[in-house]
């Protein structure tokens, strides 16, 4: 299974099936009066065909190893979601501080409290500049 | 005469001090962000898009265009000095970096700057005369023709950006499907919204752009763990007269090639650079030096790059169909500012159109007077460690997403697309065609449905109308050519395999 070409084909098939099966629930109409489900169904079918072709082709081409580093993407996504949640329930300044401290775990450099505080302070200043100078509606406090 | 009058109107708009300032800020910030590793024009524009929300329309468009060509110049600077390839500056890495190795960094940067100026100026002349003309042609287009043109755009973009028609088409189709999320305009039925209210208006383009280009790129850079060494060499910008004389012919050749290739569907800076470089290698007086750090190797491609970047605005502004991913993003920016690009744009908003055209030239002057001399200072952004940069880029992504609708939920959508974008990266799928599919998907559906409604469900209309018939014919020829070359390649590799086993 550890083959990028095969994984790509299966991924495309999965997307095509998700959209295609969902579009079956909407009215189809006919070609002269197309319903909301017809166009997405056609596009999903095309994507499905490309996916199947990719899977078939992967049997004849050389295997390419696929690598995932789940740690970094998980940390980045957690810091984004944390930023949104904390900004919603507390305020954006707390959100910025959380994001900087959480995201820094993904960095290659050693974890530094002082550096993170400086980055957070800088970004809060940028946030205020956006709010006051450019008129952004940021819930900073 | 009319053209001169129009241009005068354009310069009147572009030379107000506010617009001059927006243009200068756009060029400078675009260059700075474009310099950063992994951030090409697409990512740069999507990260900086929110800066333009609170600016008046003409200023915002001028600033965005400035960001675009600023980012492109920034790209070529990082390619020349440090051989960091971006999608838009692959060719600059070849001779530009060779010149740096020979200690001619200043000359290479100067050549790129001056050639961009020449390319941009030629393209503006083409834009001035050609855009209104093409706008007239656009009135001949019916719904079926628009469909065929969009499909041709998909095929060309898929092939040009990814090199693999199959992968590119898959991404275009995924983009089209993502564009279906939301309320169907014809029947009012919600589609693929999963009963989430905030999806009724569809997925925001900014969320997709920032997710797939901003967040996915950051994660890729973090995975690669490569710390870059900043450029510390000497930069001597002033060339000698014989060196300067070598720039001109190559830059002019590149400008013409770039201007032409920029207009075609799927065209744009990337393909123009390669074409100009190939032509220079064939016809230049110094062709034997190209590849080992020749001025011509930098000048031609830089001019073509800039010229194509400008002329690719022509299909967007005169027909209303973006021909590559950057233009799709530009179109979204136009729509956010309440302007619908298309044949009516030139007549309906002459001040905006001609102001933008004139500002491109002003932007060129800024690039050459501000950015080229100051480039050694710009390069100091590389001294900022990535550990400091990436939380800041993340913050800009968040603010960018949030400020479209002042809605924190959009950040979750961006995070979701960041994950999907990361999967795309790992599966070797290029996200650029997805953007084009996303923007054009709803238009494709609307025009397709209208064409079929008018023809009472018959597909004949797509083949009998001269414009759509010829465009579809082109697509068929292209697909056949791809199929034949694929089969030939398969045959060759089988023969090779047999030869090795024997």
Coordinates of C-alpha atoms in Angstrom, one line a residue:
Chain A
X1 CA 0.0 0.0 0.0
X2 CA 2.9 2.3 0.6
X3 CA 2.8 3.6 -3.0
X4 CA 2.2 7.2 -3.8
X5 CA 0.6 6.5 -7.2
X6 CA -1.8 4.0 -5.8
X7 CA -2.7 6.2 -2.8
X8 CA -3.3 9.1 -5.1
X9 CA -5.8 7.0 -7.2
X10 CA -7.6 5.8 -4.2
X11 CA -7.8 9.3 -2.7
X12 CA -9.4 10.6 -6.0
X13 CA -11.8 7.7 -6.0
X14 CA -12.8 8.5 -2.4
X15 CA -13.5 12.1 -3.1
X16 CA -15.4 11.2 -6.3
X17 CA -17.6 8.7 -4.3
X18 CA -18.2 11.2 -1.5
X19 CA -19.5 13.9 -3.8
X20 CA -21.1 11.5 -6.3
X21 CA -23.1 9.6 -3.7
X22 CA -24.2 12.8 -2.0
X23 CA -25.3 14.3 -5.3
X24 CA -27.6 11.3 -5.9
X25 CA -29.8 12.6 -3.1
X26 CA -30.6 15.8 -5.0
X27 CA -33.1 16.1 -7.8
X28 CA -31.5 15.2 -11.2
X29 CA -33.9 16.7 -13.7
X30 CA -33.0 16.1 -17.3
X31 CA -30.4 17.7 -19.6
X32 CA -32.8 20.4 -20.8
X33 CA -33.8 21.3 -17.3
X34 CA -30.9 20.1 -15.1
X35 CA -31.6 19.7 -11.4
X36 CA -29.1 20.6 -8.7
X37 CA -27.7 17.0 -8.6
X38 CA -26.9 16.5 -12.3
X39 CA -23.7 18.6 -12.7
X40 CA -21.9 17.4 -9.6
X41 CA -22.8 13.8 -10.5
X42 CA -21.2 14.2 -14.0
X43 CA -18.1 15.8 -12.5
X44 CA -17.8 13.1 -9.8
X45 CA -18.1 10.4 -12.5
X46 CA -15.3 12.0 -14.5
X47 CA -13.1 12.3 -11.3
X48 CA -14.0 8.6 -10.5
X49 CA -12.7 7.6 -14.0
X50 CA -9.5 9.5 -13.5
X51 CA -9.1 7.8 -10.1
X52 CA -9.6 4.3 -11.6
X53 CA -7.2 5.1 -14.4
X54 CA -4.6 6.3 -11.9
X55 CA -5.0 3.1 -9.9
X56 CA -4.6 1.0 -13.0
X57 CA -1.6 3.0 -14.1
X58 CA 0.1 2.6 -10.7
X59 CA 0.2 -1.2 -11.3
X60 CA 2.5 -0.6 -14.3
X61 CA 4.7 2.2 -13.0
X62 CA 7.5 2.1 -10.5
X63 CA 6.5 2.4 -6.8
X64 CA 7.2 5.7 -5.1
X65 CA 7.5 5.7 -1.3
X66 CA 5.0 8.0 0.4
X67 CA 6.0 9.8 3.5
X68 CA 3.8 11.5 6.1
X69 CA 5.0 13.5 9.1
X70 CA 1.8 13.7 11.1
X71 CA 3.4 15.5 14.0
X72 CA 4.0 18.8 12.3
X73 CA 0.7 19.1 10.5
X74 CA -1.1 18.0 13.7
X75 CA 0.6 20.8 15.7
X76 CA -0.1 23.4 13.1
X77 CA -3.8 22.4 12.9
X78 CA -4.1 22.3 16.7
X79 CA -2.6 25.8 17.0
X80 CA -5.0 27.2 14.3
X81 CA -8.1 25.6 15.9
X82 CA -6.9 26.6 19.4
X83 CA -6.5 30.2 18.1
X84 CA -10.0 30.2 16.8
X85 CA -11.5 28.7 20.0
X86 CA -9.6 30.9 22.4
X87 CA -10.4 34.0 20.3
X88 CA -14.0 33.1 20.5
X89 CA -14.3 32.3 24.2
X90 CA -11.6 34.6 25.7
X91 CA -10.0 37.1 23.3
X92 CA -7.6 37.2 20.4
X93 CA -4.6 38.3 22.4
X94 CA -4.8 35.0 24.4
X95 CA -5.4 33.3 21.1
X96 CA -2.2 34.7 19.6
X97 CA -0.2 33.7 22.7
X98 CA -1.5 30.2 22.5
X99 CA -0.9 29.9 18.8
X100 CA 2.8 31.0 19.0
X101 CA 3.5 28.7 22.0
X102 CA 1.7 25.8 20.4
X103 CA 3.1 26.2 16.9
X104 CA 6.7 26.5 18.1
X105 CA 6.6 22.8 19.0
X106 CA 6.7 22.1 15.3
X107 CA 9.9 24.2 14.7
X108 CA 13.3 22.8 14.2
X109 CA 15.0 25.2 16.5
X110 CA 15.1 24.5 20.3
X111 CA 12.0 25.6 22.2
X112 CA 12.6 29.1 23.7
X113 CA 10.3 30.8 26.1
X114 CA 11.9 34.2 25.6
X115 CA 11.7 34.0 21.8
X116 CA 8.1 33.0 21.9
X117 CA 7.2 35.9 24.2
X118 CA 8.9 38.3 21.8
X119 CA 7.1 36.8 18.7
X120 CA 3.7 36.9 20.5
X121 CA 4.3 40.6 21.6
X122 CA 5.3 41.5 18.0
X123 CA 2.2 39.8 16.6
X124 CA -0.1 41.5 19.2
X125 CA 1.4 44.8 18.1
X126 CA 0.7 43.9 14.5
X127 CA -2.8 43.0 15.5
X128 CA -3.3 46.4 17.1
X129 CA -1.9 48.1 14.0
X130 CA -4.4 46.2 11.8
X131 CA -7.2 47.2 14.1
X132 CA -6.4 50.8 14.5
X133 CA -4.7 51.7 11.2
X134 CA -6.4 49.4 8.7
X135 CA -9.8 49.2 10.4
X136 CA -9.9 45.4 10.8
X137 CA -12.6 44.2 13.2
X138 CA -10.3 42.0 15.4
X139 CA -11.6 41.0 18.8
X140 CA -8.2 41.6 20.5
X141 CA -9.5 42.2 24.0
Chain B
X1 CA -6.2 59.0 -30.3
X2 CA -8.8 57.3 -28.1
X3 CA -6.1 55.1 -26.7
X4 CA -4.0 58.1 -25.7
X5 CA -7.1 59.6 -24.1
X6 CA -7.8 56.4 -22.2
X7 CA -4.2 56.1 -21.1
X8 CA -4.3 59.7 -19.9
X9 CA -7.3 58.8 -17.8
X10 CA -5.4 55.8 -16.4
X11 CA -2.4 57.8 -15.4
X12 CA -4.7 60.4 -13.8
X13 CA -6.0 57.6 -11.6
X14 CA -2.7 55.9 -11.0
X15 CA -0.7 59.0 -10.2
X16 CA -2.8 60.2 -7.3
X17 CA -0.7 60.1 -4.3
X18 CA -2.8 57.5 -2.5
X19 CA -2.6 55.2 -5.5
X20 CA 1.1 55.8 -5.8
X21 CA 1.5 54.8 -2.2
X22 CA -0.7 51.7 -2.6
X23 CA 1.4 50.7 -5.6
X24 CA 4.7 51.2 -3.8
X25 CA 3.5 49.3 -0.7
X26 CA 2.1 46.5 -2.9
X27 CA 5.4 46.2 -4.8
X28 CA 7.6 46.3 -1.7
X29 CA 5.5 44.0 0.5
X30 CA 5.0 41.6 -2.4
X31 CA 8.8 41.5 -3.0
X32 CA 9.5 40.9 0.7
X33 CA 6.9 38.1 1.1
X34 CA 7.8 36.6 -2.3
X35 CA 11.4 36.3 -1.1
X36 CA 10.5 34.0 1.7
X37 CA 11.2 30.4 1.1
X38 CA 8.3 28.4 -0.4
X39 CA 6.0 31.4 -0.9
X40 CA 5.3 32.0 -4.6
X41 CA 2.9 34.6 -6.0
X42 CA -0.2 32.5 -5.2
X43 CA 0.6 32.2 -1.6
X44 CA 1.8 35.8 -1.4
X45 CA -1.3 37.2 -2.9
X46 CA -3.6 35.0 -0.7
X47 CA -1.7 36.0 2.5
X48 CA -1.7 39.7 1.6
X49 CA -5.3 39.8 0.2
X50 CA -6.8 41.0 3.5
X51 CA -4.6 44.1 3.5
X52 CA -6.7 45.4 0.6
X53 CA -10.1 45.0 2.2
X54 CA -10.3 48.4 3.8
X55 CA -8.8 50.2 0.8
X56 CA -10.9 51.9 -1.9
X57 CA -11.5 49.7 -5.0
X58 CA -9.0 51.3 -7.4
X59 CA -6.3 51.5 -4.8
X60 CA -6.9 47.9 -3.7
X61 CA -6.7 46.5 -7.3
X62 CA -3.5 48.6 -7.9
X63 CA -2.0 47.3 -4.7
X64 CA -2.9 43.7 -5.5
X65 CA -1.3 44.0 -9.0
X66 CA 1.7 45.5 -7.2
X67 CA 1.9 42.6 -4.8
X68 CA 1.7 40.2 -7.8
X69 CA 4.7 41.5 -9.7
X70 CA 6.5 42.4 -6.5
X71 CA 6.2 38.7 -5.5
X72 CA 7.5 37.7 -8.9
X73 CA 10.5 39.9 -8.6
X74 CA 11.1 38.6 -5.1
X75 CA 10.9 35.1 -6.4
X76 CA 13.5 35.7 -9.0
X77 CA 15.8 37.4 -6.4
X78 CA 15.7 34.3 -4.2
X79 CA 16.3 32.1 -7.3
X80 CA 19.3 34.1 -8.4
X81 CA 21.0 34.6 -5.1
X82 CA 20.2 31.3 -3.3
X83 CA 18.8 28.9 -6.0
X84 CA 15.5 28.6 -4.2
X85 CA 13.2 27.6 -6.9
X86 CA 9.6 28.7 -6.8
X87 CA 7.0 27.7 -9.4
X88 CA 7.4 31.0 -11.1
X89 CA 11.2 31.3 -11.1
X90 CA 12.5 27.9 -12.1
X91 CA 14.4 29.2 -15.1
X92 CA 15.9 32.1 -13.2
X93 CA 17.7 29.4 -11.1
X94 CA 19.7 28.2 -14.0
X95 CA 21.7 31.1 -15.3
X96 CA 20.9 33.5 -12.5
X97 CA 22.5 31.2 -9.9
X98 CA 25.4 30.4 -12.2
X99 CA 26.1 34.2 -12.4
X100 CA 26.0 34.3 -8.6
X101 CA 28.6 31.5 -8.4
X102 CA 30.8 33.6 -10.7
X103 CA 30.4 36.6 -8.4
X104 CA 28.1 38.5 -10.7
X105 CA 25.0 38.6 -8.4
X106 CA 24.6 42.4 -8.8
X107 CA 24.7 42.1 -12.6
X108 CA 22.1 39.2 -12.6
X109 CA 19.7 41.2 -10.3
X110 CA 20.1 44.3 -12.4
X111 CA 19.5 42.3 -15.6
X112 CA 16.4 40.7 -14.1
X113 CA 15.1 44.1 -13.0
X114 CA 15.8 45.9 -16.3
X115 CA 14.5 43.0 -18.4
X116 CA 11.3 42.9 -16.3
X117 CA 10.9 46.6 -16.9
X118 CA 11.3 46.1 -20.7
X119 CA 8.9 43.1 -20.6
X120 CA 6.4 44.9 -18.6
X121 CA 6.4 48.0 -20.8
X122 CA 6.0 45.9 -24.0
X123 CA 3.1 44.0 -22.4
X124 CA 1.4 47.2 -21.4
X125 CA 1.3 48.3 -25.0
X126 CA -0.1 44.9 -26.0
X127 CA -2.6 45.2 -23.1
X128 CA -3.7 48.7 -24.1
X129 CA -4.5 47.7 -27.7
X130 CA -5.5 44.1 -27.3
X131 CA -7.8 44.1 -24.2
X132 CA -10.5 46.3 -25.7
X133 CA -10.3 44.4 -29.0
X134 CA -10.7 41.0 -27.2
X135 CA -13.5 42.6 -25.2
X136 CA -15.4 43.1 -28.5
X137 CA -14.8 39.4 -29.4
X138 CA -16.2 38.4 -26.1
X139 CA -19.7 39.7 -27.1
X140 CA -19.8 36.9 -29.7
X141 CA -19.5 34.3 -27.0
X142 CA -22.6 32.3 -26.1
X143 CA -23.0 30.0 -23.1
X144 CA -21.7 26.9 -25.0
X145 CA -18.6 28.9 -26.1
X146 CA -17.8 30.0 -22.6
X147 CA -18.0 26.3 -21.5
X148 CA -15.6 25.2 -24.2
X149 CA -13.2 28.1 -23.3
X150 CA -13.3 27.1 -19.7
X151 CA -12.6 23.5 -20.5
X152 CA -9.7 24.4 -22.7
X153 CA -8.4 26.5 -19.8
X154 CA -8.6 23.4 -17.6
X155 CA -6.8 21.2 -20.0
X156 CA -4.0 23.8 -20.7
X157 CA -3.5 24.7 -17.0
X158 CA -3.5 21.1 -16.0
X159 CA -0.8 20.3 -18.4
X160 CA 1.3 23.4 -18.0
X161 CA 1.4 23.6 -14.2
X162 CA 1.6 19.9 -13.3
X163 CA 3.1 18.4 -16.4
X164 CA 0.6 15.5 -16.0
X165 CA -2.7 16.1 -17.7
X166 CA -4.3 13.4 -15.5
X167 CA -3.3 14.8 -12.2
X168 CA -4.0 18.4 -13.2
X169 CA -7.5 17.5 -14.5
X170 CA -8.2 15.6 -11.3
X171 CA -7.3 18.7 -9.3
X172 CA -9.5 20.9 -11.6
X173 CA -12.4 18.6 -11.1
X174 CA -11.9 18.6 -7.3
X175 CA -11.9 22.4 -7.5
X176 CA -15.2 22.3 -9.5
X177 CA -16.8 20.0 -6.9
X178 CA -15.7 22.2 -4.0
X179 CA -17.2 25.1 -5.9
X180 CA -20.5 23.2 -5.8
X181 CA -20.7 23.5 -2.0
X182 CA -23.4 25.9 -1.0
X183 CA -26.7 27.0 -2.4
X184 CA -27.6 26.1 -6.0
X185 CA -28.3 29.4 -7.7
X186 CA -30.9 28.0 -10.0
X187 CA -33.1 25.9 -7.7
X188 CA -32.1 27.4 -4.3
X189 CA -31.3 23.9 -3.0
X190 CA -28.4 23.6 -0.5
X191 CA -25.8 21.2 -1.8
X192 CA -23.0 19.4 0.2
X193 CA -23.5 21.7 3.2
X194 CA -23.8 18.8 5.7
X195 CA -26.5 21.0 7.5
X196 CA -23.8 23.5 8.5
X197 CA -25.2 27.0 8.2
X198 CA -21.9 28.7 7.4
X199 CA -21.5 26.5 4.3
X200 CA -24.7 27.8 2.7
X201 CA -22.8 30.6 1.1
X202 CA -20.1 28.2 -0.1
X203 CA -16.5 27.7 1.0
X204 CA -14.5 30.9 1.0
X205 CA -11.9 31.2 -1.7
X206 CA -9.5 32.7 0.8
X207 CA -9.9 29.7 3.1
X208 CA -8.9 27.3 0.3
X209 CA -6.0 29.5 -0.9
X210 CA -4.6 30.0 2.5
X211 CA -5.1 26.4 3.5
X212 CA -3.6 24.8 0.3
X213 CA -0.8 27.3 -0.3
X214 CA -0.1 29.0 3.1
X215 CA -0.5 26.3 5.7
X216 CA 0.5 23.3 3.5
X217 CA 3.6 25.2 2.5
X218 CA 4.6 26.0 6.1
X219 CA 4.2 22.4 7.1
X220 CA 6.2 21.2 4.1
X221 CA 9.0 23.6 5.0
X222 CA 8.9 22.4 8.6
X223 CA 9.0 18.7 7.4
X224 CA 12.0 19.5 5.2
X225 CA 13.9 20.9 8.2
X226 CA 16.2 22.8 5.9
X227 CA 17.6 25.9 7.5
X228 CA 18.7 28.2 4.8
X229 CA 22.0 30.1 4.9
X230 CA 21.4 33.8 4.1
X231 CA 23.2 35.3 1.1
X232 CA 26.2 37.3 2.2
X233 CA 28.0 37.9 -1.1
X234 CA 28.8 41.4 -2.5
X235 CA 26.3 43.0 -4.8
X236 CA 27.6 45.4 -7.4
X237 CA 24.5 46.6 -9.3
X238 CA 26.0 49.0 -12.0
X239 CA 26.9 47.1 -15.2
X240 CA 29.3 48.2 -17.8
X241 CA 28.1 49.5 -21.2
X242 CA 28.9 46.3 -23.2
X243 CA 27.1 44.3 -20.5
X244 CA 24.1 46.6 -20.7
X245 CA 24.0 46.3 -24.5
X246 CA 23.7 42.5 -24.2
X247 CA 20.5 42.8 -22.1
X248 CA 18.4 44.7 -24.7
X249 CA 17.9 42.2 -27.6
X250 CA 17.3 39.3 -25.4
X251 CA 14.8 41.2 -23.3
X252 CA 12.9 42.4 -26.3
X253 CA 12.7 38.9 -27.7
X254 CA 11.5 37.6 -24.3
X255 CA 8.9 40.4 -24.1
X256 CA 7.3 39.5 -27.4
X257 CA 7.2 35.8 -26.6
X258 CA 5.9 36.5 -23.1
X259 CA 3.2 38.9 -24.3
X260 CA 1.9 36.4 -26.8
X261 CA 2.0 33.3 -24.5
X262 CA 0.4 35.3 -21.6
X263 CA -2.8 35.7 -23.6
X264 CA -3.4 32.1 -24.4
X265 CA -5.5 29.9 -22.1
X266 CA -3.3 28.1 -19.6
X267 CA -0.5 30.5 -20.5
X268 CA 1.3 32.7 -18.1
X269 CA 4.7 33.4 -16.7
X270 CA 5.9 29.8 -16.2
X271 CA 5.5 28.6 -19.8
X272 CA 6.7 32.0 -21.1
X273 CA 10.0 31.7 -19.2
X274 CA 10.8 28.3 -20.6
X275 CA 9.9 29.3 -24.2
X276 CA 12.0 32.5 -24.0
X277 CA 14.9 30.6 -22.6
X278 CA 14.7 28.0 -25.3
X279 CA 14.5 30.6 -28.0
X280 CA 17.5 32.5 -26.6
X281 CA 19.4 29.2 -26.5
X282 CA 18.7 28.8 -30.3
X283 CA 19.1 32.3 -31.7
X284 CA 21.2 34.4 -29.2
X285 CA 24.6 35.6 -30.3
X286 CA 26.0 34.3 -27.0
X287 CA 24.0 31.0 -27.1
X288 CA 27.1 28.9 -26.3
X289 CA 27.3 30.7 -22.9
X290 CA 23.7 30.2 -21.9
X291 CA 23.5 27.6 -19.1
X292 CA 26.7 28.7 -17.6
X293 CA 25.7 32.1 -16.4
X294 CA 25.1 34.3 -19.4
X295 CA 23.2 37.6 -19.2
X296 CA 20.9 36.4 -22.0
X297 CA 19.9 33.4 -19.9
X298 CA 18.5 35.8 -17.3
X299 CA 17.3 38.7 -19.4
X300 CA 15.1 36.8 -21.9
X301 CA 13.3 34.8 -19.3
X302 CA 12.8 37.7 -16.9
X303 CA 11.3 39.8 -19.6
X304 CA 9.0 37.0 -20.7
X305 CA 8.0 36.3 -17.2
X306 CA 6.9 39.9 -16.6
X307 CA 5.3 40.3 -20.0
X308 CA 3.2 37.2 -19.6
X309 CA 2.2 38.1 -16.0
X310 CA 0.8 41.4 -17.4
X311 CA -0.8 40.1 -20.6
X312 CA -2.5 37.3 -18.6
X313 CA -4.8 40.0 -17.3
X314 CA -6.2 40.4 -20.8
X315 CA -8.5 37.3 -20.9
X316 CA -9.6 38.1 -17.3
X317 CA -10.5 41.7 -17.9
X318 CA -11.9 41.4 -21.4
X319 CA -13.7 38.0 -21.4
X320 CA -14.0 37.5 -17.7
X321 CA -12.3 34.1 -17.7
X322 CA -9.1 33.7 -15.7
X323 CA -6.6 31.6 -17.6
X324 CA -4.4 30.5 -14.7
X325 CA -4.5 30.1 -10.9
X326 CA -3.1 33.5 -10.1
X327 CA -5.6 35.2 -12.3
X328 CA -8.4 33.1 -10.7
X329 CA -7.3 34.5 -7.3
X330 CA -7.2 38.0 -8.9
X331 CA -10.7 37.5 -10.1
X332 CA -11.9 36.6 -6.7
X333 CA -10.2 39.7 -5.4
X334 CA -12.1 41.8 -8.0
X335 CA -15.4 40.2 -7.0
X336 CA -14.7 40.8 -3.3
X337 CA -14.3 44.5 -4.2
X338 CA -17.6 44.3 -6.1
X339 CA -16.2 44.4 -9.7
X340 CA -17.2 41.6 -12.1
X341 CA -14.4 41.2 -14.6
X342 CA -15.7 40.7 -18.2
X343 CA -16.5 42.5 -21.4
X344 CA -18.4 45.2 -19.5
X345 CA -15.6 46.0 -17.2
X346 CA -13.7 48.3 -19.6
X347 CA -16.9 50.2 -20.5
X348 CA -18.4 50.1 -17.1
X349 CA -15.4 51.0 -15.0
X350 CA -12.9 52.7 -17.4
X351 CA -11.2 54.5 -14.5
X352 CA -10.5 51.1 -12.8
X353 CA -9.3 49.3 -16.0
X354 CA -7.1 52.1 -17.4
X355 CA -5.9 53.0 -13.9
X356 CA -4.8 49.4 -13.4
X357 CA -3.0 49.4 -16.8
X358 CA -1.2 52.7 -16.0
X359 CA -0.4 51.5 -12.5
X360 CA 1.4 48.5 -13.9
X361 CA 3.9 50.8 -15.6
X362 CA 4.2 52.9 -12.4
X363 CA 4.8 49.6 -10.6
X364 CA 7.5 48.8 -13.0
X365 CA 9.2 52.1 -12.3
X366 CA 8.9 51.4 -8.5
X367 CA 10.4 47.9 -9.0
X368 CA 13.4 49.3 -10.8
X369 CA 14.0 52.4 -8.7
X370 CA 13.1 51.0 -5.3
X371 CA 13.5 47.3 -5.2
X372 CA 16.5 46.7 -7.4
X373 CA 18.8 49.2 -5.5
X374 CA 17.4 48.1 -2.1
X375 CA 17.6 44.4 -2.8
X376 CA 20.6 43.8 -0.5
X377 CA 18.5 45.1 2.4
X378 CA 15.5 42.9 1.3
X379 CA 17.7 39.9 1.4
X380 CA 18.1 40.3 5.1
X381 CA 14.6 38.7 5.6
X382 CA 16.6 35.5 5.2
X383 CA 18.4 36.2 8.4
X384 CA 15.1 35.9 10.3
X385 CA 15.1 32.3 11.5
X386 CA 12.2 30.2 10.3
X387 CA 11.2 29.6 13.9
X388 CA 10.2 33.2 14.1
X389 CA 8.7 33.4 10.6
X390 CA 6.3 30.6 10.6
X391 CA 4.2 31.6 13.6
X392 CA 3.9 35.0 12.0
X393 CA 2.8 33.6 8.7
X394 CA 0.2 31.4 10.6
X395 CA -1.1 34.6 12.3
X396 CA -1.5 36.3 8.9
X397 CA -3.3 33.3 7.6
X398 CA -5.7 33.5 10.5
X399 CA -6.3 37.2 10.2
X400 CA -6.7 36.9 6.5
X401 CA -9.4 34.2 6.9
X402 CA -11.2 35.9 9.7
X403 CA -11.4 39.3 8.2
X404 CA -13.3 38.2 5.1
X405 CA -16.6 37.8 7.0
X406 CA -15.4 38.6 10.6
X407 CA -16.2 35.0 11.3
X408 CA -13.9 32.7 13.5
X409 CA -15.6 29.6 12.0
X410 CA -13.8 30.3 8.7
X411 CA -10.5 29.5 10.5
X412 CA -11.6 25.9 11.1
X413 CA -12.4 25.7 7.3
X414 CA -8.9 27.0 6.6
X415 CA -7.4 24.5 9.0
X416 CA -9.4 21.8 7.2
X417 CA -8.0 22.9 3.8
X418 CA -4.6 23.1 5.3
X419 CA -4.8 19.4 6.1
X420 CA -6.2 18.6 2.6
X421 CA -3.5 20.8 1.0
X422 CA -0.9 18.8 3.0
X423 CA -2.4 15.5 1.7
X424 CA -2.2 16.9 -1.9
X425 CA 1.4 17.8 -1.4
X426 CA 2.3 14.4 -0.1
X427 CA 0.4 12.7 -2.9
X428 CA 2.2 14.9 -5.4
X429 CA -0.9 16.7 -6.6
X430 CA -0.4 20.4 -7.4
X431 CA -3.1 22.6 -5.9
X432 CA -2.9 25.4 -8.5
X433 CA -5.4 23.9 -11.0
X434 CA -7.8 23.4 -8.0
X435 CA -8.0 27.1 -7.6
X436 CA -8.9 27.6 -11.3
X437 CA -11.5 24.8 -11.0
X438 CA -13.0 26.3 -7.9
X439 CA -13.4 29.8 -9.4
X440 CA -14.6 28.5 -12.8
X441 CA -16.8 25.6 -11.5
X442 CA -19.9 27.6 -10.8
X443 CA -19.5 29.6 -14.0
X444 CA -19.1 26.3 -15.9
X445 CA -22.2 24.8 -14.4
X446 CA -24.3 27.9 -15.0
X447 CA -23.2 28.3 -18.7
X448 CA -23.5 24.5 -19.3
X449 CA -27.1 24.5 -17.9
X450 CA -28.0 27.6 -19.9
X451 CA -26.6 26.2 -23.1
X452 CA -28.5 22.9 -22.6
X453 CA -31.7 24.8 -21.7
X454 CA -31.5 26.8 -24.9
X455 CA -30.8 23.7 -27.0
X456 CA -33.5 21.7 -25.2
X457 CA -31.1 19.2 -23.9
X458 CA -29.1 18.5 -27.0
X459 CA -25.3 18.4 -26.8
X460 CA -25.1 19.2 -30.5
X461 CA -24.9 22.9 -29.7
X462 CA -21.4 22.5 -28.3
X463 CA -20.1 21.1 -31.6
X464 CA -22.1 23.1 -34.2
X465 CA -21.3 26.6 -32.9
X466 CA -18.1 27.7 -34.6
X467 CA -16.3 29.1 -31.5
X468 CA -17.1 26.2 -29.1
X469 CA -16.6 23.6 -31.9
X470 CA -13.1 24.8 -32.7
X471 CA -12.2 25.1 -29.0
X472 CA -13.4 21.6 -28.3
X473 CA -11.6 20.4 -31.4
X474 CA -8.4 21.8 -29.9
X475 CA -9.0 19.9 -26.7
X476 CA -9.6 16.7 -28.6
X477 CA -6.3 17.1 -30.5
X478 CA -4.5 17.8 -27.3
X479 CA -5.9 14.8 -25.5
X480 CA -5.1 12.6 -28.5
X481 CA -1.6 13.9 -28.6
X482 CA -1.2 13.1 -24.9
X483 CA -2.6 9.6 -25.4
X484 CA -0.3 8.9 -28.3
X485 CA 2.8 10.1 -26.5
X486 CA 1.8 8.1 -23.4
X487 CA 1.5 4.9 -25.5
X488 CA 4.8 5.6 -27.3
X489 CA 6.5 6.2 -24.0
X490 CA 5.0 2.9 -22.6
X491 CA 6.2 1.0 -25.7
X492 CA 9.7 2.5 -25.4
X493 CA 10.0 1.6 -21.7
X494 CA 8.8 -1.9 -22.4
X495 CA 11.4 -2.3 -25.2
X496 CA 14.0 -1.0 -22.8
X497 CA 12.9 -3.4 -20.1
X498 CA 13.1 -6.3 -22.6
X499 CA 16.5 -5.3 -23.7
X500 CA 17.8 -5.3 -20.2
X501 CA 16.3 -8.7 -19.3
X502 CA 17.9 -10.2 -22.4

